[in-house]
Tab-separated table of C-alpha atoms in Angstrom:
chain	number	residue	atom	x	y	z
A	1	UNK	CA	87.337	-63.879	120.825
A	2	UNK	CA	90.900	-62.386	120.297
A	3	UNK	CA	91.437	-59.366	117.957
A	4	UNK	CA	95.037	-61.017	116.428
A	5	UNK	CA	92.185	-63.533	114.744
A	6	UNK	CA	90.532	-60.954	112.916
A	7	UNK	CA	94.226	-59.399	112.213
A	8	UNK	CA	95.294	-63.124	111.365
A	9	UNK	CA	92.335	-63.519	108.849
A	10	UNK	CA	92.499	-60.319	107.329
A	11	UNK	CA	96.198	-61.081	106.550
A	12	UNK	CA	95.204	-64.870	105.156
A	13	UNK	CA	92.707	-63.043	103.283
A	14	UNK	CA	95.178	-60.753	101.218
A	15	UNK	CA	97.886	-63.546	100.965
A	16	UNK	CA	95.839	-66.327	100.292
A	17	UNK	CA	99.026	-68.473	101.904
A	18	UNK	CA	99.448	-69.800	105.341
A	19	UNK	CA	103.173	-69.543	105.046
A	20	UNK	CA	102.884	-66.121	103.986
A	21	UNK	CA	100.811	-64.896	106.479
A	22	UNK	CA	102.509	-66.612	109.109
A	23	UNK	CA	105.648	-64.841	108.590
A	24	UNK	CA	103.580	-61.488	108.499
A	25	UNK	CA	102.080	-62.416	111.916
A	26	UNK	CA	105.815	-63.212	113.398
A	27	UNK	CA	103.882	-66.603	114.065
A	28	UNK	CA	104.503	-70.175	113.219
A	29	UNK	CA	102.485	-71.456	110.736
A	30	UNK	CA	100.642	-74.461	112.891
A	31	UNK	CA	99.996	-71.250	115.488
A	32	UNK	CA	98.146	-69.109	112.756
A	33	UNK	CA	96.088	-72.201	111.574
A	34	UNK	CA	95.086	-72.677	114.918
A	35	UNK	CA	94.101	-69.648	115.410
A	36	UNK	CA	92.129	-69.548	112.314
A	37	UNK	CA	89.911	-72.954	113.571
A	38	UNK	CA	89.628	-70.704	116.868
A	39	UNK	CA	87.606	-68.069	114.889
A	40	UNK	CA	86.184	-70.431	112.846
A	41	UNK	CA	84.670	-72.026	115.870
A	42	UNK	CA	83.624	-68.661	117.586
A	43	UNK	CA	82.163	-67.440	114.035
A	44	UNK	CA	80.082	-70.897	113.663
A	45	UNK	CA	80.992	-71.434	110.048
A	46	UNK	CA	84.458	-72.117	107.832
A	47	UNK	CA	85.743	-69.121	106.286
A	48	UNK	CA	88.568	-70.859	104.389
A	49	UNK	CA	88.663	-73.284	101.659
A	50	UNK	CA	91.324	-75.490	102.066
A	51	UNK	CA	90.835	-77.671	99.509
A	52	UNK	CA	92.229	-75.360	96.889
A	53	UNK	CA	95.824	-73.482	96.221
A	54	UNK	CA	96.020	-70.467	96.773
A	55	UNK	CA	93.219	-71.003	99.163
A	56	UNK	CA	89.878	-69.197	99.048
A	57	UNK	CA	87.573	-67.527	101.238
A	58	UNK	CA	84.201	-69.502	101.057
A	59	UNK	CA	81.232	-67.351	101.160
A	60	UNK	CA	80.985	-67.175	104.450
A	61	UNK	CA	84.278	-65.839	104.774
A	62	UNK	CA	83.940	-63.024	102.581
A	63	UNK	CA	80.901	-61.931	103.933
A	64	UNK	CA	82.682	-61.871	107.434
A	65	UNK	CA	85.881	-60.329	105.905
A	66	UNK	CA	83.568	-57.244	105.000
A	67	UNK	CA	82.381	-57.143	108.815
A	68	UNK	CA	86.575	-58.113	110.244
A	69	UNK	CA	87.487	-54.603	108.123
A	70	UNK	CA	85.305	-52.133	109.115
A	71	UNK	CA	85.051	-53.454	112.716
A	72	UNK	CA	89.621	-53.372	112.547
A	73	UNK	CA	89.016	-49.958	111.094
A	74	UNK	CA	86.633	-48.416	113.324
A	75	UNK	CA	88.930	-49.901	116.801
A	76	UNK	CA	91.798	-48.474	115.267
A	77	UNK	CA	90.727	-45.231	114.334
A	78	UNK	CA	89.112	-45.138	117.835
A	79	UNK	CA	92.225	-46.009	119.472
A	80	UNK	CA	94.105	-43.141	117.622
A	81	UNK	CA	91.601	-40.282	118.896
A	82	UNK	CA	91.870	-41.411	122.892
A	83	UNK	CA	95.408	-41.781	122.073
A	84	UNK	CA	95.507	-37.936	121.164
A	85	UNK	CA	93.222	-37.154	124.170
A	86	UNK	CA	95.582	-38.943	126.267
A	87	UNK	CA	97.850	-37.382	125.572
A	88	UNK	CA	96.166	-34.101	125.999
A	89	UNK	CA	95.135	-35.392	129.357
A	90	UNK	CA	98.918	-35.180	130.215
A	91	UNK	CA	98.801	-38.329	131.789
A	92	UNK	CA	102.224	-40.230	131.920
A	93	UNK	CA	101.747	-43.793	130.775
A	94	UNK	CA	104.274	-46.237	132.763
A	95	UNK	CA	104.582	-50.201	131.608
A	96	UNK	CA	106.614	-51.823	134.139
A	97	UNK	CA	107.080	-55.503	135.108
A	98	UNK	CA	105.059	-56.720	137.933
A	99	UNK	CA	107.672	-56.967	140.417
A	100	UNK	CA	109.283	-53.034	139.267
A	101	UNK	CA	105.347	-51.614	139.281
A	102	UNK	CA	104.832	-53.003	142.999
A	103	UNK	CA	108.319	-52.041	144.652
A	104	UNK	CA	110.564	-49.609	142.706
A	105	UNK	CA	108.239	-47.548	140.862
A	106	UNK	CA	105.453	-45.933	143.711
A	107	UNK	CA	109.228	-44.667	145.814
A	108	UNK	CA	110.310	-43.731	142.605
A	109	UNK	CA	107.197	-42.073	141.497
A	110	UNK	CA	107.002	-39.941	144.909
A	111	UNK	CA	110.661	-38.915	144.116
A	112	UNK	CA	110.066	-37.467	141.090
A	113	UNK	CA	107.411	-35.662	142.476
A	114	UNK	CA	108.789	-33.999	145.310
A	115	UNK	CA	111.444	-32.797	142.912
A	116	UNK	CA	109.876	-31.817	140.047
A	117	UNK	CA	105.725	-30.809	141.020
A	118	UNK	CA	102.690	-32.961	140.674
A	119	UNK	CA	102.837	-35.713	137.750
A	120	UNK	CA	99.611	-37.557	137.016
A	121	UNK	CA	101.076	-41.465	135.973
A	122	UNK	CA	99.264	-44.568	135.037
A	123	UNK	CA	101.051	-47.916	135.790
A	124	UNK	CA	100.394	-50.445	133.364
A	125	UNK	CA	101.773	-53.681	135.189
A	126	UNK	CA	102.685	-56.604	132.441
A	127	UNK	CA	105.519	-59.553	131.544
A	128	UNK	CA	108.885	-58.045	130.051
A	129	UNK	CA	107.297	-59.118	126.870
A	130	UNK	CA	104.091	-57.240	126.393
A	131	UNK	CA	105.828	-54.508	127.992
A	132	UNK	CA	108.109	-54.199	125.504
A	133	UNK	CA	105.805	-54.356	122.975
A	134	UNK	CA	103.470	-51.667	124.662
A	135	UNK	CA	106.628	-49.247	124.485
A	136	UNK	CA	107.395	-50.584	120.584
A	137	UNK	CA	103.676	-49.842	119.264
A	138	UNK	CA	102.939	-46.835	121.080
A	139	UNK	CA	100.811	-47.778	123.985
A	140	UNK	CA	102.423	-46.676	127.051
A	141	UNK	CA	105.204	-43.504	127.080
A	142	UNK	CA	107.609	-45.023	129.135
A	143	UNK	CA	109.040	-48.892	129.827
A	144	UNK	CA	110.093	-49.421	133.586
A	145	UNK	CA	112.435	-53.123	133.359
A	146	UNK	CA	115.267	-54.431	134.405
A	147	UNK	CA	118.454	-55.075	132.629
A	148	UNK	CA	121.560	-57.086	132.595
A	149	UNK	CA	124.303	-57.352	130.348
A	150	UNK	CA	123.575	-61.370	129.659
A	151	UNK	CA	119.938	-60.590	129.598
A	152	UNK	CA	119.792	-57.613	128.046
A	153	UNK	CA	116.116	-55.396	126.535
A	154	UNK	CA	116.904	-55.698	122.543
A	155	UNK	CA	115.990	-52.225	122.004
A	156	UNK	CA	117.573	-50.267	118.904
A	157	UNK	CA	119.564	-47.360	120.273
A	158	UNK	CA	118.600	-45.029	117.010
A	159	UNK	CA	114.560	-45.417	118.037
A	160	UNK	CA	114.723	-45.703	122.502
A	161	UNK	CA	116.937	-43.812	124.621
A	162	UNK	CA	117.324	-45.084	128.093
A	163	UNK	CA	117.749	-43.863	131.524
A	164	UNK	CA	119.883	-46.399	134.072
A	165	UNK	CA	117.339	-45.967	137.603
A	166	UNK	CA	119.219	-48.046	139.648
A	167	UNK	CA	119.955	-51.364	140.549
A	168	UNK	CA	118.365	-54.403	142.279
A	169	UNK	CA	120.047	-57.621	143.646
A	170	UNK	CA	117.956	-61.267	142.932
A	171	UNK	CA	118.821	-63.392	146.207
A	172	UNK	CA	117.917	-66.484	147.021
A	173	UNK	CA	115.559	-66.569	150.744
A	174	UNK	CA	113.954	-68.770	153.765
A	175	UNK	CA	112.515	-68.631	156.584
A	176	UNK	CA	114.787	-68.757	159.502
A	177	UNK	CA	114.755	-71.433	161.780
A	178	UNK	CA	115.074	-71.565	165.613
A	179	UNK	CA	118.803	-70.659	165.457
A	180	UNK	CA	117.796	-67.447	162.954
A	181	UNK	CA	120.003	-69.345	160.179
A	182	UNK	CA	118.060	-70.240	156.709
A	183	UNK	CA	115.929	-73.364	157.133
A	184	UNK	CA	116.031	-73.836	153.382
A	185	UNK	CA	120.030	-73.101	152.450
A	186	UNK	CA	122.026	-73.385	149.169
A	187	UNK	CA	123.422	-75.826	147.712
A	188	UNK	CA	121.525	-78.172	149.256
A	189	UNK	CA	122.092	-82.020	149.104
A	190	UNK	CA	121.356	-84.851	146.950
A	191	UNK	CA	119.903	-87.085	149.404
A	192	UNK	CA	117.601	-84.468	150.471
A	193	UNK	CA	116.924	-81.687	147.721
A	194	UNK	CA	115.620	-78.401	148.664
A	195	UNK	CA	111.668	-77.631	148.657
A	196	UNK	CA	112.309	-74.764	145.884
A	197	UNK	CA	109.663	-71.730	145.141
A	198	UNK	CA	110.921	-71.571	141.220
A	199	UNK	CA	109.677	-69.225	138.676
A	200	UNK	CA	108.450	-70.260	134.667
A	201	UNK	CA	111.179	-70.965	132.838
A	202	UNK	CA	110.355	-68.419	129.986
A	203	UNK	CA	109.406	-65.660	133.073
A	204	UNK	CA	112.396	-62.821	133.328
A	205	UNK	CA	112.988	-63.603	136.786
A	206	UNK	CA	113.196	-67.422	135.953
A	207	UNK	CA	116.210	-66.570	133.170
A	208	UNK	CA	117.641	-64.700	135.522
A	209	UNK	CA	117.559	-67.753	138.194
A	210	UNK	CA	118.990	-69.904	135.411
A	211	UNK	CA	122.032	-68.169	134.912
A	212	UNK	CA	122.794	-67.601	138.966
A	213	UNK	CA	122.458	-71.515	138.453
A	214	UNK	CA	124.441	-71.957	136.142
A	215	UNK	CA	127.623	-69.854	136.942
A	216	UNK	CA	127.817	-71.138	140.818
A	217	UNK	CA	130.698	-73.005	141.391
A	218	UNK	CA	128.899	-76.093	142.443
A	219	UNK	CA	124.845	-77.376	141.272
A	220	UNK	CA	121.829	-76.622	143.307
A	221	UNK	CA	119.770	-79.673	144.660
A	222	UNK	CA	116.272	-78.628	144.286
A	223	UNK	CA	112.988	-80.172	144.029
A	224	UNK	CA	110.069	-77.757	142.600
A	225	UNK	CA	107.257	-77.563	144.631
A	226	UNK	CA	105.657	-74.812	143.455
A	227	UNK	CA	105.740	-72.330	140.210
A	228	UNK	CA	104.765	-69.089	139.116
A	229	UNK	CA	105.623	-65.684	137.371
A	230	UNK	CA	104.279	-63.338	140.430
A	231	UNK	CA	107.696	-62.585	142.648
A	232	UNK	CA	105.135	-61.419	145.635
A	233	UNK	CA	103.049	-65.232	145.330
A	234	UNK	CA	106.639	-66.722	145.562
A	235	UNK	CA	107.264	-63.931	148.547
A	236	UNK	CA	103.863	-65.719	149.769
A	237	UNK	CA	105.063	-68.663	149.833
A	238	UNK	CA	108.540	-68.346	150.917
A	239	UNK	CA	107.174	-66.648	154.485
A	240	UNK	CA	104.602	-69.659	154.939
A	241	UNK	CA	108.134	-71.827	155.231
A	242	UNK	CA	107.008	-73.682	152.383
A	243	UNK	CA	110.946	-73.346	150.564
A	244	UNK	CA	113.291	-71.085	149.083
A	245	UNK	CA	112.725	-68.929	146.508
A	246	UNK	CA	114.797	-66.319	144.548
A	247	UNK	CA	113.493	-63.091	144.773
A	248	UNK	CA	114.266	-59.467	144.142
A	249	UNK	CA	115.799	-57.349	147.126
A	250	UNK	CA	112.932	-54.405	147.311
A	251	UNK	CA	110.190	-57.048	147.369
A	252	UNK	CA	111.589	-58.378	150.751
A	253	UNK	CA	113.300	-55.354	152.639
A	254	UNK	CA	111.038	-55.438	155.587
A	255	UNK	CA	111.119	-58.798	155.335
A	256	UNK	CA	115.018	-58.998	155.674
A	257	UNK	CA	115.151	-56.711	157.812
A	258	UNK	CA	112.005	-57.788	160.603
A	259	UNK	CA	113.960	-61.005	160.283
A	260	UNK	CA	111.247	-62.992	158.641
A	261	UNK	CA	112.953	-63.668	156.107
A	262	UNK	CA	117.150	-64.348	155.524
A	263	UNK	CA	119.682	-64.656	152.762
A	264	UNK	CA	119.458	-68.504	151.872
A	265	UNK	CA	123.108	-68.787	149.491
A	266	UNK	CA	126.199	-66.718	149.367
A	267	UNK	CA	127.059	-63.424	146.957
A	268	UNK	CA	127.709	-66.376	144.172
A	269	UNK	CA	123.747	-67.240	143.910
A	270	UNK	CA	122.686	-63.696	143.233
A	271	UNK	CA	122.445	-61.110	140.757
A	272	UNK	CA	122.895	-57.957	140.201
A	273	UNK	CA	120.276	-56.130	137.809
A	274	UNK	CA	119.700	-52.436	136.529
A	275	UNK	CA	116.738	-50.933	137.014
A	276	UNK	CA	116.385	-48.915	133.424
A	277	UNK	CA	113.803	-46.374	132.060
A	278	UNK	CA	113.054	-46.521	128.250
A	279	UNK	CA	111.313	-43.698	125.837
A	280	UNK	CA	110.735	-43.890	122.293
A	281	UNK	CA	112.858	-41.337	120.780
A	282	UNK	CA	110.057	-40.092	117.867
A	283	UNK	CA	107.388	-39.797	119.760
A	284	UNK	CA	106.968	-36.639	120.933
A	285	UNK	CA	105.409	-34.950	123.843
A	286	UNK	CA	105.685	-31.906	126.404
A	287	UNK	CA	105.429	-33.310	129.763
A	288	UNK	CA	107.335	-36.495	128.434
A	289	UNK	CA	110.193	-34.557	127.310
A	290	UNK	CA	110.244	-31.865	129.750
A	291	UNK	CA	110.787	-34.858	132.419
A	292	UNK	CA	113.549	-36.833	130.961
A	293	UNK	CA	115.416	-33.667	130.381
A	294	UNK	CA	115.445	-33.397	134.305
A	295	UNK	CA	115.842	-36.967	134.675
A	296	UNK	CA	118.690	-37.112	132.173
């Protein structure tokens, strides 16, 4: 059971039109009918009539409309109270990207502190996406992510103001071999393509590896062996020799440095990112504001 189905019915219910409520949900119309089949099945009964236009809820599905309403009602209305005791909990809400909430943001954190006194904080770790969208809707106070200028945050500048951190640098890494030089190293060769450690494609960190891709002056020979959207299970990987990987500099200083793990490419397969703090300009609060006064 998802709540966006009992937000996606409720919406069919009042527009009586797939198309309609598609567009309402910001979701393609074969993705809303989909998930209206996926409550049907969890309900145990159809709740719309297709068979007529403007469809119609069958009796069934007005009965559970009733139920989807007051149970939508009661969660929000719940949400809104421990939102106001949260806030009088003064307890700083943080969502960051895994990668930021592992490496950048405890230093960070303990930084702010020794400056500025004790700060309770809550790290909410999550994809660029939902982190975003935490920020947008209200349920986190700041949004830890990175930035660059051909991959930017689409954030409107009259509703976030922003804070520039710092700045990483994506590299690509091995394992050394006997003679300390990368076993896995860039470009690699047709004949024999690199094992390669690669992020999803619609991951941050895997856009991020497309363009470095793309702008170096000659291709990359790879051949995936191994995917996922966690930089530290690439990091994993990567140290157990099993290929190269792209990965952000704080996730492998002590690597780098201990000599477990070295550069695998030049400066033209890298990146440089910001590290960038985001606030929602409307939404007020003490502690929030006192802080990015003294951040500012």
């Amino acid at each position: 059971m998802d709540i966006k189905w009992l937000e996606d019915f409720l919406s069919l219910a009042q527009t009586r039109n797939f198309s309609r409520s598609a567009d309402e949900r910001s979701v393609t119309q074969s993705a809303l009918s989909r998930r209206i089949q996926s409550l049907e099945a969890w309900v145990g009964a159809d709740l719309v009539d297709r068979s007529t236009y403007p469809l119609v809820l069958t009796p069934a599905g007005k009965m559970f409309g009733v139920a989807a309403a007051e149970a939508m009602r009661l969660l929000n209305d719940t949400r809104a109270v421990l939102r106001v005791q949260e806030t009088s909990d003064q307890v700083l809400r943080v969502a960051a990207g895994h990668a930021l909430a592992l490496n950048f943001f405890p230093s960070w954190l303990h930084s702010v502190q020794s400056r500025h006194g004790p700060l309770r904080a809550r790290i909410l770790p999550a994809n660029i996406h939902d982190s975003v969208l935490s920020l947008v809707e209200g349920n986190c106070d700041l949004l830890l992510c990175y930035h660059h200028a051909e991959l930017p945050i689409e954030l409107d500048a009259q509703r976030f103001d922003c804070l520039h951190l710092g700045d990483e640098t994506v590299m690509p890494v091995s394992v050394p071999n006997r003679a300390g030089s990368p076993a896995f190293s860039l470009p690699g060769g047709k004949a024999a393509p690199l094992p390669y450690l690669a992020y999803t494609a619609t991951s941050y960190f895997g856009r991020v590896v497309q363009r470095i891709q793309s702008r170096a002056a000659a291709p990359a020979c790879l051949r995936n062996c191994y995917e996922s959207d966690l930089a530290e299970l690439l990091k994993t990987m990567a140290l157990s020799g099993h290929g190269l990987a792209w990965l952000p500099e704080s996730c492998i200083a002590r690597e780098l440095a201990e000599g477990k793990l070295v550069r695998a490419g030049g400066e033209q397969w890298t990146m440089r990112l910001e590290i960038r703090l985001f606030r929602a300009i409307g939404r007020r609060k003490p502690m929030l504001d006192e802080l990015w006064d003294r951040l500012r």
